[in-house]
PDB file of C-alpha atoms in Angstrom:
ATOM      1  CA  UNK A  14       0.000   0.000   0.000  1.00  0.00           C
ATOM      2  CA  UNK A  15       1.797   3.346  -1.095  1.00  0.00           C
ATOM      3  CA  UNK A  16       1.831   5.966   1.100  1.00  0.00           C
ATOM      4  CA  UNK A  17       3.962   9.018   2.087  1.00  0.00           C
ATOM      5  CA  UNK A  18       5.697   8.700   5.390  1.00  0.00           C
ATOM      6  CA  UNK A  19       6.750  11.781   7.285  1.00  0.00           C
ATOM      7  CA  UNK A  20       8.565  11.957  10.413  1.00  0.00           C
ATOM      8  CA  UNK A  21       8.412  12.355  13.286  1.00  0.00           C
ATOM      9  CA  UNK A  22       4.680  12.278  13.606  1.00  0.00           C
ATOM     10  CA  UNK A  23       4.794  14.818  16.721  1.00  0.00           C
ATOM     11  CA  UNK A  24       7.519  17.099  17.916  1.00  0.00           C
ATOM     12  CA  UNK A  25       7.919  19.448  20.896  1.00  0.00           C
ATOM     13  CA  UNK A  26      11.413  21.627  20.960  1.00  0.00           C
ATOM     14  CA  UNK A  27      12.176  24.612  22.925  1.00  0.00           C
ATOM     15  CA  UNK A  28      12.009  27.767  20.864  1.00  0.00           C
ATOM     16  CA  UNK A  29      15.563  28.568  19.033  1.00  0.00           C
ATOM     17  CA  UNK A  30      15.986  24.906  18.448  1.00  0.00           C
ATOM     18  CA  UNK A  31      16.535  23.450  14.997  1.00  0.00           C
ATOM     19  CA  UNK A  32      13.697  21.375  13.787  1.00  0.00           C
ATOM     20  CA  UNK A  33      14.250  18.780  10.899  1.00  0.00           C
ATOM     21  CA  UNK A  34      11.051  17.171   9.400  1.00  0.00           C
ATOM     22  CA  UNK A  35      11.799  14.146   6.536  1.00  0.00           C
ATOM     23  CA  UNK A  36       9.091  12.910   3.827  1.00  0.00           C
ATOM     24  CA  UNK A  37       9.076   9.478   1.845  1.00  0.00           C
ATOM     25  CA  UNK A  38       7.161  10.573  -1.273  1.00  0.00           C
ATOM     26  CA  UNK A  39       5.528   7.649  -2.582  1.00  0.00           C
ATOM     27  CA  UNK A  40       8.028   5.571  -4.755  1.00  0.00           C
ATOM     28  CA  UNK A  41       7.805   7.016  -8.516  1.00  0.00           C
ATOM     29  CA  UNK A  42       6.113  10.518  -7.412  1.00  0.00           C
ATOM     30  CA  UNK A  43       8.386  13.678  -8.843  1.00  0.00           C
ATOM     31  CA  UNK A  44       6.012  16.454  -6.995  1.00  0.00           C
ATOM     32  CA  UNK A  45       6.203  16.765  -3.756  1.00  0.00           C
ATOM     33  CA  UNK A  46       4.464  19.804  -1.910  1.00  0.00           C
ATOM     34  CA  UNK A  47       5.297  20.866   1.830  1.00  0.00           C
ATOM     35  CA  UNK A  48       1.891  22.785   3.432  1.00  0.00           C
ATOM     36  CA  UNK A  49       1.142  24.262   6.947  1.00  0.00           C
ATOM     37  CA  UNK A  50      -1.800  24.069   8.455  1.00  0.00           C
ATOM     38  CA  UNK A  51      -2.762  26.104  11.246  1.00  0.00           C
ATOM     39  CA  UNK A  52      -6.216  27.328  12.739  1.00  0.00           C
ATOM     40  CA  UNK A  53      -5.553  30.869  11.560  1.00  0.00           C
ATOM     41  CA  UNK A  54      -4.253  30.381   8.082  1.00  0.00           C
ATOM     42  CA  UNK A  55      -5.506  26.878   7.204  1.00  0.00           C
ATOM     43  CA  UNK A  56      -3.803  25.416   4.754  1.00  0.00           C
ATOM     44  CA  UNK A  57      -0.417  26.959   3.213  1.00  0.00           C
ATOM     45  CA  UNK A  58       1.531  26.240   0.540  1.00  0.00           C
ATOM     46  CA  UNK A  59       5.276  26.800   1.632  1.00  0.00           C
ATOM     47  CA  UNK A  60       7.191  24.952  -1.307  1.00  0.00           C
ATOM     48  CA  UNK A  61       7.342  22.347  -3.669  1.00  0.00           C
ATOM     49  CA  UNK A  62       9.254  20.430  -6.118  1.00  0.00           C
ATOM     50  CA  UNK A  63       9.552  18.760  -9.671  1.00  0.00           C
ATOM     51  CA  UNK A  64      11.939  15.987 -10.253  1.00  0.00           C
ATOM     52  CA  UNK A  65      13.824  17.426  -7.035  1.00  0.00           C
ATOM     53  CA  UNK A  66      13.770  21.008  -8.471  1.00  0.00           C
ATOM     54  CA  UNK A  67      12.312  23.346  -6.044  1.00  0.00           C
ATOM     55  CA  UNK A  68       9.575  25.140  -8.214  1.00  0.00           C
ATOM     56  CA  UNK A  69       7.894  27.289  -5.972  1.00  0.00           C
ATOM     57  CA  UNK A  70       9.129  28.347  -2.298  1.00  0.00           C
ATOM     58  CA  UNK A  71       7.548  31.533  -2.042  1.00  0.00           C
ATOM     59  CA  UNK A  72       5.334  30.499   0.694  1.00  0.00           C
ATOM     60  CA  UNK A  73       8.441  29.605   3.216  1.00  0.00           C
ATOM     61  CA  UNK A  74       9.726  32.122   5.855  1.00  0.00           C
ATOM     62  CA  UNK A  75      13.397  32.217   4.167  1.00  0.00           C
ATOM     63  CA  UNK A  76      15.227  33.155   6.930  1.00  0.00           C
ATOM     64  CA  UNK A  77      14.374  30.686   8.905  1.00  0.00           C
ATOM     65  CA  UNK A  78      12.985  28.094   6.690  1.00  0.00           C
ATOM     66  CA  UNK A  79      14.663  25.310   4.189  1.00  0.00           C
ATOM     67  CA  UNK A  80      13.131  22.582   1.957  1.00  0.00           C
ATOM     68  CA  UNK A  81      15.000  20.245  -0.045  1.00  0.00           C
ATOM     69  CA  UNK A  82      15.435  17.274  -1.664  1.00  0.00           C
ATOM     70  CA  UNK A  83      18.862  15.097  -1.107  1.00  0.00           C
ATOM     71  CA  UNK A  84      17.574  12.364  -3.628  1.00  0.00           C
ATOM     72  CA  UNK A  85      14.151  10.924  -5.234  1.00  0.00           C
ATOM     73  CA  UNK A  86      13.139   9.208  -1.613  1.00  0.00           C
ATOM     74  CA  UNK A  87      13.715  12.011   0.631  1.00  0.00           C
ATOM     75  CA  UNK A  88      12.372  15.764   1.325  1.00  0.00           C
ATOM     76  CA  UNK A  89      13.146  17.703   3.952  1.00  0.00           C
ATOM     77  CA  UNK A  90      11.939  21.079   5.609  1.00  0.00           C
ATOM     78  CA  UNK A  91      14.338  22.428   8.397  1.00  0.00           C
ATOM     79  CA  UNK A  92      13.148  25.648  10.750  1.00  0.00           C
ATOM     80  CA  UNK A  93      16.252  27.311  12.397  1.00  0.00           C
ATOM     81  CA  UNK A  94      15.673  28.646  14.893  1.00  0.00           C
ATOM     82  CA  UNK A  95      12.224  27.599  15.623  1.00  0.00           C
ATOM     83  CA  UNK A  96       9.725  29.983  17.028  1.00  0.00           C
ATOM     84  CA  UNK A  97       6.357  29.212  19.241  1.00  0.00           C
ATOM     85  CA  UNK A  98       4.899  31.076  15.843  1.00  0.00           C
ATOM     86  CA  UNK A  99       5.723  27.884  13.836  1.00  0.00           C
ATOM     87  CA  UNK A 100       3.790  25.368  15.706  1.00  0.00           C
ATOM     88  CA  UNK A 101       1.515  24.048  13.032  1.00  0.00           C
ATOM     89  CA  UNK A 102       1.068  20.365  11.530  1.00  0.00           C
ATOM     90  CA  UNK A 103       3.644  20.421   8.493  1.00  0.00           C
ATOM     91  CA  UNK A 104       2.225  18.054   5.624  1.00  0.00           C
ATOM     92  CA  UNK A 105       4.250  16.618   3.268  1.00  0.00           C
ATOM     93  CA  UNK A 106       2.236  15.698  -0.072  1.00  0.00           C
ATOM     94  CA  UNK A 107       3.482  13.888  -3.331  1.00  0.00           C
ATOM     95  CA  UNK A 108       2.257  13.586  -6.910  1.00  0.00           C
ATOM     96  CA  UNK A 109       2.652  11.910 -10.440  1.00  0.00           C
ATOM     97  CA  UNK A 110       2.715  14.943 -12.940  1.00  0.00           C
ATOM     98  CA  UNK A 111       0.426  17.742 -13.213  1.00  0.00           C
ATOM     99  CA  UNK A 112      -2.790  18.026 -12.703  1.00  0.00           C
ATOM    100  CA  UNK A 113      -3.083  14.489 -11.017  1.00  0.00           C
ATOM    101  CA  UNK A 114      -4.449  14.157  -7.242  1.00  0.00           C
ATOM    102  CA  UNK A 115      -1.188  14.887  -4.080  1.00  0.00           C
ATOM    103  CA  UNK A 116      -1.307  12.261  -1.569  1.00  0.00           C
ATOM    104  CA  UNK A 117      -0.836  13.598   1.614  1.00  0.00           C
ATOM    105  CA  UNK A 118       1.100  12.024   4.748  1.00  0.00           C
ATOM    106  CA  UNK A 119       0.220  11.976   8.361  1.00  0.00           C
ATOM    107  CA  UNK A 120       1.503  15.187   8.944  1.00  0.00           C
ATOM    108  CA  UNK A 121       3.826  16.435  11.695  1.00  0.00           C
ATOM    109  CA  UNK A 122       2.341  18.517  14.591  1.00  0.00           C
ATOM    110  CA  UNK A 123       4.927  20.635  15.237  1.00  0.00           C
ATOM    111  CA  UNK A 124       4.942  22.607  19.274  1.00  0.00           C
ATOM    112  CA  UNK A 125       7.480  24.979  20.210  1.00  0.00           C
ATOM    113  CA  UNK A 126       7.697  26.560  23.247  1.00  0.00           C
TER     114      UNK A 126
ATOM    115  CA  UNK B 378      -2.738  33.663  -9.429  1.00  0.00           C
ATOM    116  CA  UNK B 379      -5.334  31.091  -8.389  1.00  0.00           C
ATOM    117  CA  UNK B 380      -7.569  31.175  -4.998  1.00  0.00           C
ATOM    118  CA  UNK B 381     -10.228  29.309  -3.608  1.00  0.00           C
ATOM    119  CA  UNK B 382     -13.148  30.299  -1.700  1.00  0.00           C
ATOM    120  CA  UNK B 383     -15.324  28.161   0.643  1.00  0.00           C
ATOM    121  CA  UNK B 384     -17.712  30.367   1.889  1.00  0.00           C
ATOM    122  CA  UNK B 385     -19.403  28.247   4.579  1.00  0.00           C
ATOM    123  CA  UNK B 386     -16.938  27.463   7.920  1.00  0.00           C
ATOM    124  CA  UNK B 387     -18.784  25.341   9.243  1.00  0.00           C
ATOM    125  CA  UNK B 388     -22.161  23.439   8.570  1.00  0.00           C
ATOM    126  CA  UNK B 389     -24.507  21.286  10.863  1.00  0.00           C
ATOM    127  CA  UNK B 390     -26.429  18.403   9.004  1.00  0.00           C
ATOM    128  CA  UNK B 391     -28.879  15.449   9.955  1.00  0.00           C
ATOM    129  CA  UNK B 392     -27.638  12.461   9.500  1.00  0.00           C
ATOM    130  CA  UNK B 393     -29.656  10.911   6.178  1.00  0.00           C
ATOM    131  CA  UNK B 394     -30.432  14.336   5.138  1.00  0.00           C
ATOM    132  CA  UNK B 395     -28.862  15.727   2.344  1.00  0.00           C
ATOM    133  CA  UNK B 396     -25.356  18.021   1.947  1.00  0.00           C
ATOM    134  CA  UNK B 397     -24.042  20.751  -0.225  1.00  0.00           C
ATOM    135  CA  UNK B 398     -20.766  21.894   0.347  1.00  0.00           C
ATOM    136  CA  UNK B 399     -19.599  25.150  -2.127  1.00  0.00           C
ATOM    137  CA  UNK B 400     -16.527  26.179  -3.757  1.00  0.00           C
ATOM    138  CA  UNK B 401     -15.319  29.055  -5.992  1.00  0.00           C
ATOM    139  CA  UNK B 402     -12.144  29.035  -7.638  1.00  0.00           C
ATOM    140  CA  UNK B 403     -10.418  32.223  -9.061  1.00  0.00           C
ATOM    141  CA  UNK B 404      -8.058  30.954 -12.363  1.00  0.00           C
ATOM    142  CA  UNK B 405      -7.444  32.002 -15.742  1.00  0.00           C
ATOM    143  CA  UNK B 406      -7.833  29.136 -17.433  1.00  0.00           C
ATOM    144  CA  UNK B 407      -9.496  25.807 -17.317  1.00  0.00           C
ATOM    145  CA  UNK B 408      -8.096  24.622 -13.618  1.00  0.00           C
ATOM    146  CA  UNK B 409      -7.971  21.149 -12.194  1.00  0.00           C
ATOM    147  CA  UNK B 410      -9.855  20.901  -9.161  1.00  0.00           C
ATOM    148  CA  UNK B 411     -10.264  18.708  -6.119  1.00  0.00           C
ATOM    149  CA  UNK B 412     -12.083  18.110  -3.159  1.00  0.00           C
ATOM    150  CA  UNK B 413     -10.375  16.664   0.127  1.00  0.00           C
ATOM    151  CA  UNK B 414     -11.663  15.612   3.683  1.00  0.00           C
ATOM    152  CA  UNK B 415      -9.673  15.789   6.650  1.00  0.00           C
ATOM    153  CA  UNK B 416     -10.457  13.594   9.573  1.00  0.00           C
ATOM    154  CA  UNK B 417      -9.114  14.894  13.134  1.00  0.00           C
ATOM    155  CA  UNK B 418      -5.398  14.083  13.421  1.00  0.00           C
ATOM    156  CA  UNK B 419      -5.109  12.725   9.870  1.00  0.00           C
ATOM    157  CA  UNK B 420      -3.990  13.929   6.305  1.00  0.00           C
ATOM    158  CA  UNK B 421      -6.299  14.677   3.454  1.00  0.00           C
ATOM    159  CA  UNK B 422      -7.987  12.244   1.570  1.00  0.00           C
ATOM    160  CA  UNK B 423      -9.039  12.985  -2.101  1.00  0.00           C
ATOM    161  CA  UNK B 424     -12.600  12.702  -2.748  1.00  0.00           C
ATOM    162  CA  UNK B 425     -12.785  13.635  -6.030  1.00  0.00           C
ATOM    163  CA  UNK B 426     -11.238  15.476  -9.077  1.00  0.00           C
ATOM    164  CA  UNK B 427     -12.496  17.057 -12.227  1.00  0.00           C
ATOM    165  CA  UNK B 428      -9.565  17.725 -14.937  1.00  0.00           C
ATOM    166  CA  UNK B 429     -12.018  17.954 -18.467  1.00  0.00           C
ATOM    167  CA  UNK B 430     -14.853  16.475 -19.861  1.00  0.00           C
ATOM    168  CA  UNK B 431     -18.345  15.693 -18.074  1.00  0.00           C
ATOM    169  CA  UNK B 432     -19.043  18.056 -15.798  1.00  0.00           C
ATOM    170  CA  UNK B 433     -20.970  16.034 -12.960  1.00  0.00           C
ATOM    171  CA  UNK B 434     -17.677  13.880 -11.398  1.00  0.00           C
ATOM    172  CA  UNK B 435     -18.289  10.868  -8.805  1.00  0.00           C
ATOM    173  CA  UNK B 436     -15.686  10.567  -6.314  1.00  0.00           C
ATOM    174  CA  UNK B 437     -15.804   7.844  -3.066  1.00  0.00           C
ATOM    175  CA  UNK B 438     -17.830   7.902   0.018  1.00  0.00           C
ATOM    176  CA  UNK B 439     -20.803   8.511  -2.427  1.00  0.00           C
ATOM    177  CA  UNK B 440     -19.691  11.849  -2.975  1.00  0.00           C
ATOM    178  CA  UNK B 441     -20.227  13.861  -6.168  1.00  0.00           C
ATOM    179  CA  UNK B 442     -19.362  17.530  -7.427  1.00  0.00           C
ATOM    180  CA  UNK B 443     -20.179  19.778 -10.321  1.00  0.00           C
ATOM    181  CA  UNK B 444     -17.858  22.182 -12.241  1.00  0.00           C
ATOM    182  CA  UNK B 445     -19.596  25.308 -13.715  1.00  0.00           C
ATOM    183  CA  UNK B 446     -17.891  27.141 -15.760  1.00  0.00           C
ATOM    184  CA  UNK B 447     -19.593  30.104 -16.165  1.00  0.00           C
ATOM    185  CA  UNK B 448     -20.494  30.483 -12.472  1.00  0.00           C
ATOM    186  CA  UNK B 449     -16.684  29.679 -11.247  1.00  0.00           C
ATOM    187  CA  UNK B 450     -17.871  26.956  -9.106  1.00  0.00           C
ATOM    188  CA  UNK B 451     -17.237  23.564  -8.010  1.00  0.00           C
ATOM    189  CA  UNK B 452     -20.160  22.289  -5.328  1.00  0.00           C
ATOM    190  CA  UNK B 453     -19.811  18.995  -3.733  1.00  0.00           C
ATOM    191  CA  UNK B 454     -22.793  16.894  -2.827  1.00  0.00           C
ATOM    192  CA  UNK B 455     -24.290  13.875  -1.289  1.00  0.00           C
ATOM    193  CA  UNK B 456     -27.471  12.983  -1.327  1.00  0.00           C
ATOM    194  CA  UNK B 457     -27.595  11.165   2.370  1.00  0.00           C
ATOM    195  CA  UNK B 458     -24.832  11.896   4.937  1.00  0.00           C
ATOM    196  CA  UNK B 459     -23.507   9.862   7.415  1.00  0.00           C
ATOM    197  CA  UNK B 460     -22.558  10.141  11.189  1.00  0.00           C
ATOM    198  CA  UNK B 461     -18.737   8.809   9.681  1.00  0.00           C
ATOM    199  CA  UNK B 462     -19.062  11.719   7.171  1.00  0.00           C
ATOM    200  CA  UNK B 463     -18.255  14.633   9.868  1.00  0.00           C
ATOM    201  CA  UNK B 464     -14.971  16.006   9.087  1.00  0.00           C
ATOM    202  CA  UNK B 465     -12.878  18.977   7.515  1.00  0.00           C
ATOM    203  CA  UNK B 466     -14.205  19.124   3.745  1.00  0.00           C
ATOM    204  CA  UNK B 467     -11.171  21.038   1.323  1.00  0.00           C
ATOM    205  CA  UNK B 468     -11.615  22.278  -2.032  1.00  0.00           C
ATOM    206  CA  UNK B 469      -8.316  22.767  -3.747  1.00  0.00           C
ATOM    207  CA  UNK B 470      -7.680  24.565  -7.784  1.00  0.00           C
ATOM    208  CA  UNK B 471      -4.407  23.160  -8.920  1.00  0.00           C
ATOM    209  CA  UNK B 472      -2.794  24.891 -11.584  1.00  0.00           C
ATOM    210  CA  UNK B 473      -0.740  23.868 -15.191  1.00  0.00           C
ATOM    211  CA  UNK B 474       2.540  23.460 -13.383  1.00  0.00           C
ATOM    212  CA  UNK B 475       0.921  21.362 -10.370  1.00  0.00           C
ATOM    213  CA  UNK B 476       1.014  23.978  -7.800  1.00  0.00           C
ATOM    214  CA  UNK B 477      -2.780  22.748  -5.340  1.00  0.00           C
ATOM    215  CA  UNK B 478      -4.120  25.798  -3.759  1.00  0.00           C
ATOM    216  CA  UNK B 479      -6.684  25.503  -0.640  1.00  0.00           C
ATOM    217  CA  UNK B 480      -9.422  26.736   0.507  1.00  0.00           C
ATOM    218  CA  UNK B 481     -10.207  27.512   4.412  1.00  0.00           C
ATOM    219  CA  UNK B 482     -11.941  24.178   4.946  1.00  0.00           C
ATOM    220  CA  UNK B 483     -15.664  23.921   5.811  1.00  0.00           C
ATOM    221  CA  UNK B 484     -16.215  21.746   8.965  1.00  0.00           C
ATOM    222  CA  UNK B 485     -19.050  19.324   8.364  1.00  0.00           C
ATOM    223  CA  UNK B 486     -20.498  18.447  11.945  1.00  0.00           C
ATOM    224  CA  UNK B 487     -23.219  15.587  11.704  1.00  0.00           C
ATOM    225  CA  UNK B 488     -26.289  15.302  14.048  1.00  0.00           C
ATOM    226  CA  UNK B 489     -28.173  12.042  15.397  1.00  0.00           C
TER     227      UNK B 489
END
């Protein structure tokens, strides 16, 4: 059963930590899409990427805020230093080619304080 | 630049009575659309997707949604809901490079 795997699945830091979150896109995907979700703000795009490329990162804090891709099976999203302002559940989503559906992970929920 | 509107936050329903959840999409050209549902703690789940052709698109659960054109709308529907059905309902416009932008989410609560 393909799926896309993010860990952890819950993380608590102290603010001014670093905070590393990892997605497994499903095996074959080339999109994968990192989105925030919060109460306030719902859903947010913060980046994504084609064939490891990152297309789109206009929605990421840059200062503070890094998404990449080492290789096919891996994406990461790194906050440094981590503020109680970026407690949210971080999805990781992947996809076949345009205009085909994203399958979303678990999410990570994400508390800093 | 696309957007999505949901104009309803949150909507109360008897269970076995009917539901209509809208959407309105802003995009230039034709757009691919989706709808999602979100149970508590878990990702999204697609329900359904309309890309071209007929107009009236089945997705699972028995849900169903229609894409109008001309009124910039994409309304999901089910004709008999279900105590399982109350969750977070997404619609979503994707655009030609792939790029899925959300709406707020309308919360579906389900009554006895």
């Amino acid at each position: 059963d393909a799926r896309v795997t993010q860990t952890p699945r819950h993380k608590v830091t102290e603010m001014g930590q670093e905070v590393t979150m990892r997605c497994q896109p499903i095996l074959g995907h080339n999109t994968v899409f990192w989105y925030r979700q919060t109460m306030m703000q719902g859903l947010e795009l913060l980046a994504y990427f084609r064939n490891r490329a990152p297309l789109d990162d206009s929605g990421m804090p840059k200062d503070r805020f890094s998404a990449e891709m080492p290789d096919a099976t891996l994406a990461t999203l790194k906050i440094q230093p981590s503020e109680p302002r970026d407690s949210a559940v971080y999805f990781c989503a992947s996809g076949l080619e345009v205009g085909t559906e994203a399958f979303f992970g678990q999410g990570t929920r994400l508390t800093v304080v | 630049a696309q957007s999505v509107t949901q104009p309803d936050i949150h909507i109360t329903v008897s269970e076995g009575a009917s539901l209509e959840l809208r959407c309105n999409y802003s995009y230039g050209a034709t757009p691919y659309l989706f709808w999602y549902v979100q149970s508590p703690g878990q990702g999204l789940q697609l329900l359904l997707k309309y890309f071209s052709g007929d107009t009236l698109v089945q997705g699972i659960k028995g849900f169903e949604a229609e894409f109008k054109r001309s009124q910039s709308s994409f309304n999901l529907r089910k004709p008999s809901v279900h105590w399982s059905d109350a969750a977070e309902y997404f619609c979503a416009v994707g655009d030609s490079w792939g790029k899925l932008q959300f709406g707020a989410g309308t919360q579906v609560v389900v009554t006895p």
